[in-house]
Amino acid sequence: EQMREWLKKNYDVENVRTDDSFLLRFLRNKKFSVPIAQQQLLKYLNMRKVMGHLSFNLDFLAPGVRDLINNGYIMVSPIRDKHGRRTVLYFASKIF
C-alpha cells in the first residue's frame, strides 16, 4: 500500500502497474524495505525508458528473435498457456 501511495504522489512516474504481483517483485527483492524498493522501481522504469527497444515489440516470429531461439538461447514466451502461466522456450539439442 505504501508503494501505491508513493506512486500516486510521484508525478514523474506515469502509467506504471500498481498490482500486487508487480510491486511485490521489488519489495521481495529488497527484503521489503520500501525506500530501497522505490529506488529499484525507479531504476527499472528508467531502464525501460532508455532501453525500450530491448523490451518492446519483440515478436518471436521475427527473423532476429527466431535466430536467437534456434541458436539455443533460453527465453520466456510472450504467450501464456491456457492456465495463464509463462512458458520457457529452448531447444535441448543446442544446449552444450
PDB file of N, CA, C and O in Angstrom, residues 27-89:
ATOM      1  N   LEU A  27       9.597  -5.327  -3.780  1.00  0.00           N
ATOM      2  CA  LEU A  27       9.649  -5.433  -2.321  1.00  0.00           C
ATOM      3  C   LEU A  27      10.365  -6.708  -1.879  1.00  0.00           C
ATOM      4  O   LEU A  27      11.204  -6.666  -0.973  1.00  0.00           O
ATOM      5  N   ARG A  28      10.067  -7.819  -2.519  1.00  0.00           N
ATOM      6  CA  ARG A  28      10.736  -9.070  -2.141  1.00  0.00           C
ATOM      7  C   ARG A  28      12.223  -8.998  -2.429  1.00  0.00           C
ATOM      8  O   ARG A  28      13.048  -9.462  -1.646  1.00  0.00           O
ATOM      9  N   ASN A  29      12.560  -8.427  -3.587  1.00  0.00           N
ATOM     10  CA  ASN A  29      13.960  -8.325  -3.990  1.00  0.00           C
ATOM     11  C   ASN A  29      14.765  -7.496  -3.004  1.00  0.00           C
ATOM     12  O   ASN A  29      15.950  -7.753  -2.791  1.00  0.00           O
ATOM     13  N   LYS A  30      14.123  -6.530  -2.371  1.00  0.00           N
ATOM     14  CA  LYS A  30      14.811  -5.642  -1.431  1.00  0.00           C
ATOM     15  C   LYS A  30      14.410  -5.917   0.019  1.00  0.00           C
ATOM     16  O   LYS A  30      14.472  -5.044   0.872  1.00  0.00           O
ATOM     17  N   LYS A  31      13.975  -7.157   0.263  1.00  0.00           N
ATOM     18  CA  LYS A  31      13.630  -7.626   1.615  1.00  0.00           C
ATOM     19  C   LYS A  31      12.632  -6.701   2.310  1.00  0.00           C
ATOM     20  O   LYS A  31      12.759  -6.379   3.480  1.00  0.00           O
ATOM     21  N   PHE A  32      11.654  -6.249   1.539  1.00  0.00           N
ATOM     22  CA  PHE A  32      10.529  -5.443   1.993  1.00  0.00           C
ATOM     23  C   PHE A  32      10.937  -4.097   2.579  1.00  0.00           C
ATOM     24  O   PHE A  32      10.202  -3.514   3.368  1.00  0.00           O
ATOM     25  N   SER A  33      12.081  -3.589   2.159  1.00  0.00           N
ATOM     26  CA  SER A  33      12.475  -2.220   2.503  1.00  0.00           C
ATOM     27  C   SER A  33      11.831  -1.298   1.465  1.00  0.00           C
ATOM     28  O   SER A  33      12.242  -1.272   0.307  1.00  0.00           O
ATOM     29  N   VAL A  34      10.826  -0.554   1.880  1.00  0.00           N
ATOM     30  CA  VAL A  34      10.061   0.264   0.938  1.00  0.00           C
ATOM     31  C   VAL A  34      10.936   1.317   0.255  1.00  0.00           C
ATOM     32  O   VAL A  34      10.885   1.449  -0.973  1.00  0.00           O
ATOM     33  N   PRO A  35      11.767   2.088   0.985  1.00  0.00           N
ATOM     34  CA  PRO A  35      12.583   3.096   0.278  1.00  0.00           C
ATOM     35  C   PRO A  35      13.529   2.502  -0.760  1.00  0.00           C
ATOM     36  O   PRO A  35      13.683   3.047  -1.853  1.00  0.00           O
ATOM     37  N   ILE A  36      14.130   1.374  -0.448  1.00  0.00           N
ATOM     38  CA  ILE A  36      15.061   0.755  -1.397  1.00  0.00           C
ATOM     39  C   ILE A  36      14.281   0.158  -2.572  1.00  0.00           C
ATOM     40  O   ILE A  36      14.725   0.229  -3.720  1.00  0.00           O
ATOM     41  N   ALA A  37      13.106  -0.410  -2.303  1.00  0.00           N
ATOM     42  CA  ALA A  37      12.270  -0.935  -3.383  1.00  0.00           C
ATOM     43  C   ALA A  37      11.812   0.194  -4.299  1.00  0.00           C
ATOM     44  O   ALA A  37      11.730   0.023  -5.517  1.00  0.00           O
ATOM     45  N   GLN A  38      11.533   1.356  -3.746  1.00  0.00           N
ATOM     46  CA  GLN A  38      11.151   2.516  -4.553  1.00  0.00           C
ATOM     47  C   GLN A  38      12.292   2.935  -5.474  1.00  0.00           C
ATOM     48  O   GLN A  38      12.075   3.211  -6.656  1.00  0.00           O
ATOM     49  N   GLN A  39      13.498   2.960  -4.951  1.00  0.00           N
ATOM     50  CA  GLN A  39      14.666   3.298  -5.778  1.00  0.00           C
ATOM     51  C   GLN A  39      14.831   2.280  -6.897  1.00  0.00           C
ATOM     52  O   GLN A  39      15.111   2.640  -8.040  1.00  0.00           O
ATOM     53  N   GLN A  40      14.661   1.009  -6.568  1.00  0.00           N
ATOM     54  CA  GLN A  40      14.804  -0.043  -7.570  1.00  0.00           C
ATOM     55  C   GLN A  40      13.737   0.087  -8.649  1.00  0.00           C
ATOM     56  O   GLN A  40      14.017  -0.096  -9.834  1.00  0.00           O
ATOM     57  N   LEU A  41      12.523   0.409  -8.263  1.00  0.00           N
ATOM     58  CA  LEU A  41      11.444   0.596  -9.227  1.00  0.00           C
ATOM     59  C   LEU A  41      11.750   1.767 -10.157  1.00  0.00           C
ATOM     60  O   LEU A  41      11.547   1.678 -11.365  1.00  0.00           O
ATOM     61  N   LEU A  42      12.276   2.852  -9.605  1.00  0.00           N
ATOM     62  CA  LEU A  42      12.652   3.998 -10.448  1.00  0.00           C
ATOM     63  C   LEU A  42      13.753   3.627 -11.435  1.00  0.00           C
ATOM     64  O   LEU A  42      13.712   4.027 -12.596  1.00  0.00           O
ATOM     65  N   LYS A  43      14.719   2.843 -10.984  1.00  0.00           N
ATOM     66  CA  LYS A  43      15.797   2.400 -11.879  1.00  0.00           C
ATOM     67  C   LYS A  43      15.237   1.517 -12.986  1.00  0.00           C
ATOM     68  O   LYS A  43      15.636   1.625 -14.141  1.00  0.00           O
ATOM     69  N   TYR A  44      14.310   0.633 -12.637  1.00  0.00           N
ATOM     70  CA  TYR A  44      13.679  -0.243 -13.619  1.00  0.00           C
ATOM     71  C   TYR A  44      12.926   0.574 -14.662  1.00  0.00           C
ATOM     72  O   TYR A  44      13.066   0.345 -15.867  1.00  0.00           O
ATOM     73  N   LEU A  45      12.139   1.542 -14.207  1.00  0.00           N
ATOM     74  CA  LEU A  45      11.366   2.365 -15.134  1.00  0.00           C
ATOM     75  C   LEU A  45      12.275   3.193 -16.035  1.00  0.00           C
ATOM     76  O   LEU A  45      12.007   3.362 -17.227  1.00  0.00           O
ATOM     77  N   ASN A  46      13.368   3.692 -15.471  1.00  0.00           N
ATOM     78  CA  ASN A  46      14.331   4.456 -16.273  1.00  0.00           C
ATOM     79  C   ASN A  46      14.988   3.570 -17.321  1.00  0.00           C
ATOM     80  O   ASN A  46      15.150   3.974 -18.472  1.00  0.00           O
ATOM     81  N   MET A  47      15.343   2.347 -16.942  1.00  0.00           N
ATOM     82  CA  MET A  47      15.952   1.420 -17.904  1.00  0.00           C
ATOM     83  C   MET A  47      14.975   1.119 -19.040  1.00  0.00           C
ATOM     84  O   MET A  47      15.351   1.097 -20.200  1.00  0.00           O
ATOM     85  N   ARG A  48      13.697   0.908 -18.711  1.00  0.00           N
ATOM     86  CA  ARG A  48      12.700   0.635 -19.744  1.00  0.00           C
ATOM     87  C   ARG A  48      12.526   1.839 -20.665  1.00  0.00           C
ATOM     88  O   ARG A  48      12.289   1.681 -21.855  1.00  0.00           O
ATOM     89  N   LYS A  49      12.672   3.032 -20.102  1.00  0.00           N
ATOM     90  CA  LYS A  49      12.531   4.249 -20.901  1.00  0.00           C
ATOM     91  C   LYS A  49      13.729   4.440 -21.823  1.00  0.00           C
ATOM     92  O   LYS A  49      13.587   4.717 -23.010  1.00  0.00           O
ATOM     93  N   VAL A  50      14.929   4.270 -21.286  1.00  0.00           N
ATOM     94  CA  VAL A  50      16.156   4.500 -22.050  1.00  0.00           C
ATOM     95  C   VAL A  50      16.414   3.374 -23.047  1.00  0.00           C
ATOM     96  O   VAL A  50      16.841   3.624 -24.173  1.00  0.00           O
ATOM     97  N   MET A  51      16.146   2.143 -22.642  1.00  0.00           N
ATOM     98  CA  MET A  51      16.434   0.986 -23.491  1.00  0.00           C
ATOM     99  C   MET A  51      15.154   0.260 -23.890  1.00  0.00           C
ATOM    100  O   MET A  51      15.102  -0.966 -23.886  1.00  0.00           O
ATOM    101  N   GLY A  52      14.127   1.001 -24.220  1.00  0.00           N
ATOM    102  CA  GLY A  52      12.842   0.416 -24.575  1.00  0.00           C
ATOM    103  C   GLY A  52      12.906  -0.530 -25.755  1.00  0.00           C
ATOM    104  O   GLY A  52      12.135  -1.486 -25.836  1.00  0.00           O
ATOM    105  N   HIS A  53      13.831  -0.279 -26.663  1.00  0.00           N
ATOM    106  CA  HIS A  53      13.950  -1.146 -27.832  1.00  0.00           C
ATOM    107  C   HIS A  53      14.308  -2.582 -27.463  1.00  0.00           C
ATOM    108  O   HIS A  53      14.098  -3.498 -28.244  1.00  0.00           O
ATOM    109  N   LEU A  54      14.824  -2.786 -26.251  1.00  0.00           N
ATOM    110  CA  LEU A  54      15.185  -4.137 -25.830  1.00  0.00           C
ATOM    111  C   LEU A  54      14.017  -4.889 -25.210  1.00  0.00           C
ATOM    112  O   LEU A  54      14.102  -6.101 -25.016  1.00  0.00           O
ATOM    113  N   SER A  55      12.931  -4.183 -24.911  1.00  0.00           N
ATOM    114  CA  SER A  55      11.849  -4.851 -24.207  1.00  0.00           C
ATOM    115  C   SER A  55      10.469  -4.678 -24.824  1.00  0.00           C
ATOM    116  O   SER A  55       9.515  -5.253 -24.333  1.00  0.00           O
ATOM    117  N   PHE A  56      10.357  -3.918 -25.898  1.00  0.00           N
ATOM    118  CA  PHE A  56       9.057  -3.707 -26.521  1.00  0.00           C
ATOM    119  C   PHE A  56       9.046  -4.262 -27.942  1.00  0.00           C
ATOM    120  O   PHE A  56      10.065  -4.324 -28.612  1.00  0.00           O
ATOM    121  N   ASN A  57       7.879  -4.650 -28.379  1.00  0.00           N
ATOM    122  CA  ASN A  57       7.651  -5.110 -29.751  1.00  0.00           C
ATOM    123  C   ASN A  57       8.562  -6.267 -30.157  1.00  0.00           C
ATOM    124  O   ASN A  57       9.072  -6.310 -31.268  1.00  0.00           O
ATOM    125  N   LEU A  58       8.782  -7.185 -29.237  1.00  0.00           N
ATOM    126  CA  LEU A  58       9.566  -8.371 -29.562  1.00  0.00           C
ATOM    127  C   LEU A  58       8.618  -9.447 -30.074  1.00  0.00           C
ATOM    128  O   LEU A  58       7.726  -9.892 -29.366  1.00  0.00           O
ATOM    129  N   ASP A  59       8.794  -9.838 -31.308  1.00  0.00           N
ATOM    130  CA  ASP A  59       7.953 -10.866 -31.923  1.00  0.00           C
ATOM    131  C   ASP A  59       8.790 -12.123 -32.079  1.00  0.00           C
ATOM    132  O   ASP A  59       9.827 -12.108 -32.760  1.00  0.00           O
ATOM    133  N   PHE A  60       8.360 -13.215 -31.458  1.00  0.00           N
ATOM    134  CA  PHE A  60       9.167 -14.431 -31.523  1.00  0.00           C
ATOM    135  C   PHE A  60       9.197 -15.025 -32.928  1.00  0.00           C
ATOM    136  O   PHE A  60       9.980 -15.926 -33.199  1.00  0.00           O
ATOM    137  N   LEU A  61       8.387 -14.502 -33.842  1.00  0.00           N
ATOM    138  CA  LEU A  61       8.438 -14.958 -35.223  1.00  0.00           C
ATOM    139  C   LEU A  61       9.346 -14.085 -36.094  1.00  0.00           C
ATOM    140  O   LEU A  61       9.615 -14.432 -37.241  1.00  0.00           O
ATOM    141  N   ALA A  62       9.832 -12.962 -35.546  1.00  0.00           N
ATOM    142  CA  ALA A  62      10.743 -12.093 -36.302  1.00  0.00           C
ATOM    143  C   ALA A  62      12.051 -12.841 -36.543  1.00  0.00           C
ATOM    144  O   ALA A  62      12.503 -13.614 -35.684  1.00  0.00           O
ATOM    145  N   PRO A  63      12.682 -12.624 -37.694  1.00  0.00           N
ATOM    146  CA  PRO A  63      13.903 -13.379 -38.020  1.00  0.00           C
ATOM    147  C   PRO A  63      15.007 -13.272 -36.967  1.00  0.00           C
ATOM    148  O   PRO A  63      15.627 -14.279 -36.634  1.00  0.00           O
ATOM    149  N   GLY A  64      15.247 -12.091 -36.427  1.00  0.00           N
ATOM    150  CA  GLY A  64      16.311 -11.938 -35.427  1.00  0.00           C
ATOM    151  C   GLY A  64      16.030 -12.704 -34.155  1.00  0.00           C
ATOM    152  O   GLY A  64      16.914 -13.376 -33.603  1.00  0.00           O
ATOM    153  N   VAL A  65      14.819 -12.640 -33.681  1.00  0.00           N
ATOM    154  CA  VAL A  65      14.439 -13.361 -32.465  1.00  0.00           C
ATOM    155  C   VAL A  65      14.404 -14.861 -32.748  1.00  0.00           C
ATOM    156  O   VAL A  65      14.842 -15.671 -31.933  1.00  0.00           O
ATOM    157  N   ARG A  66      13.923 -15.237 -33.909  1.00  0.00           N
ATOM    158  CA  ARG A  66      13.887 -16.652 -34.297  1.00  0.00           C
ATOM    159  C   ARG A  66      15.310 -17.225 -34.333  1.00  0.00           C
ATOM    160  O   ARG A  66      15.549 -18.352 -33.909  1.00  0.00           O
ATOM    161  N   ASP A  67      16.291 -16.446 -34.818  1.00  0.00           N
ATOM    162  CA  ASP A  67      17.684 -16.905 -34.834  1.00  0.00           C
ATOM    163  C   ASP A  67      18.195 -17.155 -33.416  1.00  0.00           C
ATOM    164  O   ASP A  67      18.909 -18.132 -33.175  1.00  0.00           O
ATOM    165  N   LEU A  68      17.846 -16.268 -32.489  1.00  0.00           N
ATOM    166  CA  LEU A  68      18.262 -16.477 -31.099  1.00  0.00           C
ATOM    167  C   LEU A  68      17.690 -17.774 -30.544  1.00  0.00           C
ATOM    168  O   LEU A  68      18.398 -18.550 -29.905  1.00  0.00           O
ATOM    169  N   ILE A  69      16.423 -18.004 -30.804  1.00  0.00           N
ATOM    170  CA  ILE A  69      15.790 -19.232 -30.325  1.00  0.00           C
ATOM    171  C   ILE A  69      16.454 -20.452 -30.952  1.00  0.00           C
ATOM    172  O   ILE A  69      16.785 -21.419 -30.265  1.00  0.00           O
ATOM    173  N   ASN A  70      16.685 -20.404 -32.256  1.00  0.00           N
ATOM    174  CA  ASN A  70      17.288 -21.541 -32.956  1.00  0.00           C
ATOM    175  C   ASN A  70      18.728 -21.801 -32.537  1.00  0.00           C
ATOM    176  O   ASN A  70      19.223 -22.916 -32.674  1.00  0.00           O
ATOM    177  N   ASN A  71      19.418 -20.784 -32.023  1.00  0.00           N
ATOM    178  CA  ASN A  71      20.800 -20.947 -31.587  1.00  0.00           C
ATOM    179  C   ASN A  71      20.925 -21.335 -30.124  1.00  0.00           C
ATOM    180  O   ASN A  71      22.009 -21.334 -29.571  1.00  0.00           O
ATOM    181  N   GLY A  72      19.804 -21.645 -29.489  1.00  0.00           N
ATOM    182  CA  GLY A  72      19.867 -22.203 -28.145  1.00  0.00           C
ATOM    183  C   GLY A  72      19.663 -21.227 -27.007  1.00  0.00           C
ATOM    184  O   GLY A  72      19.804 -21.604 -25.854  1.00  0.00           O
ATOM    185  N   TYR A  73      19.325 -19.995 -27.282  1.00  0.00           N
ATOM    186  CA  TYR A  73      19.059 -19.071 -26.198  1.00  0.00           C
ATOM    187  C   TYR A  73      17.745 -19.438 -25.532  1.00  0.00           C
ATOM    188  O   TYR A  73      16.773 -19.779 -26.196  1.00  0.00           O
ATOM    189  N   ILE A  74      17.714 -19.378 -24.229  1.00  0.00           N
ATOM    190  CA  ILE A  74      16.515 -19.708 -23.479  1.00  0.00           C
ATOM    191  C   ILE A  74      15.732 -18.423 -23.252  1.00  0.00           C
ATOM    192  O   ILE A  74      16.288 -17.426 -22.801  1.00  0.00           O
ATOM    193  N   MET A  75      14.437 -18.436 -23.575  1.00  0.00           N
ATOM    194  CA  MET A  75      13.608 -17.243 -23.442  1.00  0.00           C
ATOM    195  C   MET A  75      12.257 -17.617 -22.847  1.00  0.00           C
ATOM    196  O   MET A  75      11.822 -18.743 -22.962  1.00  0.00           O
ATOM    197  N   VAL A  76      11.615 -16.621 -22.291  1.00  0.00           N
ATOM    198  CA  VAL A  76      10.252 -16.786 -21.816  1.00  0.00           C
ATOM    199  C   VAL A  76       9.322 -16.405 -22.960  1.00  0.00           C
ATOM    200  O   VAL A  76       9.483 -15.360 -23.583  1.00  0.00           O
ATOM    201  N   SER A  77       8.348 -17.245 -23.239  1.00  0.00           N
ATOM    202  CA  SER A  77       7.410 -16.994 -24.324  1.00  0.00           C
ATOM    203  C   SER A  77       6.516 -15.804 -23.994  1.00  0.00           C
ATOM    204  O   SER A  77       6.095 -15.640 -22.851  1.00  0.00           O
ATOM    205  N   PRO A  78       6.223 -14.963 -24.977  1.00  0.00           N
ATOM    206  CA  PRO A  78       5.298 -13.856 -24.732  1.00  0.00           C
ATOM    207  C   PRO A  78       3.849 -14.334 -24.621  1.00  0.00           C
ATOM    208  O   PRO A  78       2.983 -13.588 -24.194  1.00  0.00           O
ATOM    209  N   ILE A  79       3.600 -15.585 -24.954  1.00  0.00           N
ATOM    210  CA  ILE A  79       2.255 -16.139 -24.909  1.00  0.00           C
ATOM    211  C   ILE A  79       2.143 -17.069 -23.705  1.00  0.00           C
ATOM    212  O   ILE A  79       2.988 -17.937 -23.496  1.00  0.00           O
ATOM    213  N   ARG A  80       1.112 -16.857 -22.903  1.00  0.00           N
ATOM    214  CA  ARG A  80       0.902 -17.708 -21.733  1.00  0.00           C
ATOM    215  C   ARG A  80       0.115 -18.960 -22.121  1.00  0.00           C
ATOM    216  O   ARG A  80      -0.595 -18.966 -23.109  1.00  0.00           O
ATOM    217  N   ASP A  81       0.247 -20.008 -21.312  1.00  0.00           N
ATOM    218  CA  ASP A  81      -0.522 -21.225 -21.588  1.00  0.00           C
ATOM    219  C   ASP A  81      -1.979 -21.033 -21.169  1.00  0.00           C
ATOM    220  O   ASP A  81      -2.371 -19.967 -20.704  1.00  0.00           O
ATOM    221  N   LYS A  82      -2.788 -22.062 -21.316  1.00  0.00           N
ATOM    222  CA  LYS A  82      -4.229 -21.924 -21.061  1.00  0.00           C
ATOM    223  C   LYS A  82      -4.548 -21.643 -19.593  1.00  0.00           C
ATOM    224  O   LYS A  82      -5.641 -21.225 -19.268  1.00  0.00           O
ATOM    225  N   HIS A  83      -3.576 -21.866 -18.700  1.00  0.00           N
ATOM    226  CA  HIS A  83      -3.765 -21.593 -17.278  1.00  0.00           C
ATOM    227  C   HIS A  83      -3.163 -20.234 -16.871  1.00  0.00           C
ATOM    228  O   HIS A  83      -3.132 -19.907 -15.693  1.00  0.00           O
ATOM    229  N   GLY A  84      -2.658 -19.479 -17.842  1.00  0.00           N
ATOM    230  CA  GLY A  84      -2.079 -18.173 -17.559  1.00  0.00           C
ATOM    231  C   GLY A  84      -0.626 -18.206 -17.123  1.00  0.00           C
ATOM    232  O   GLY A  84      -0.075 -17.189 -16.716  1.00  0.00           O
ATOM    233  N   ARG A  85       0.008 -19.361 -17.214  1.00  0.00           N
ATOM    234  CA  ARG A  85       1.412 -19.484 -16.796  1.00  0.00           C
ATOM    235  C   ARG A  85       2.361 -19.103 -17.921  1.00  0.00           C
ATOM    236  O   ARG A  85       2.048 -19.273 -19.092  1.00  0.00           O
ATOM    237  N   ARG A  86       3.515 -18.597 -17.560  1.00  0.00           N
ATOM    238  CA  ARG A  86       4.568 -18.322 -18.538  1.00  0.00           C
ATOM    239  C   ARG A  86       5.199 -19.640 -18.960  1.00  0.00           C
ATOM    240  O   ARG A  86       5.283 -20.580 -18.171  1.00  0.00           O
ATOM    241  N   THR A  87       5.655 -19.709 -20.183  1.00  0.00           N
ATOM    242  CA  THR A  87       6.346 -20.901 -20.657  1.00  0.00           C
ATOM    243  C   THR A  87       7.732 -20.507 -21.143  1.00  0.00           C
ATOM    244  O   THR A  87       7.953 -19.381 -21.590  1.00  0.00           O
ATOM    245  N   VAL A  88       8.660 -21.434 -21.027  1.00  0.00           N
ATOM    246  CA  VAL A  88      10.043 -21.196 -21.424  1.00  0.00           C
ATOM    247  C   VAL A  88      10.299 -21.929 -22.727  1.00  0.00           C
ATOM    248  O   VAL A  88       9.912 -23.085 -22.899  1.00  0.00           O
ATOM    249  N   LEU A  89      10.977 -21.233 -23.655  1.00  0.00           N
ATOM    250  CA  LEU A  89      11.318 -21.822 -24.955  1.00  0.00           C
ATOM    251  C   LEU A  89      12.812 -22.119 -25.003  1.00  0.00           C
ATOM    252  O   LEU A  89      13.624 -21.247 -24.697  1.00  0.00           O
TER     253      LEU A  89
END
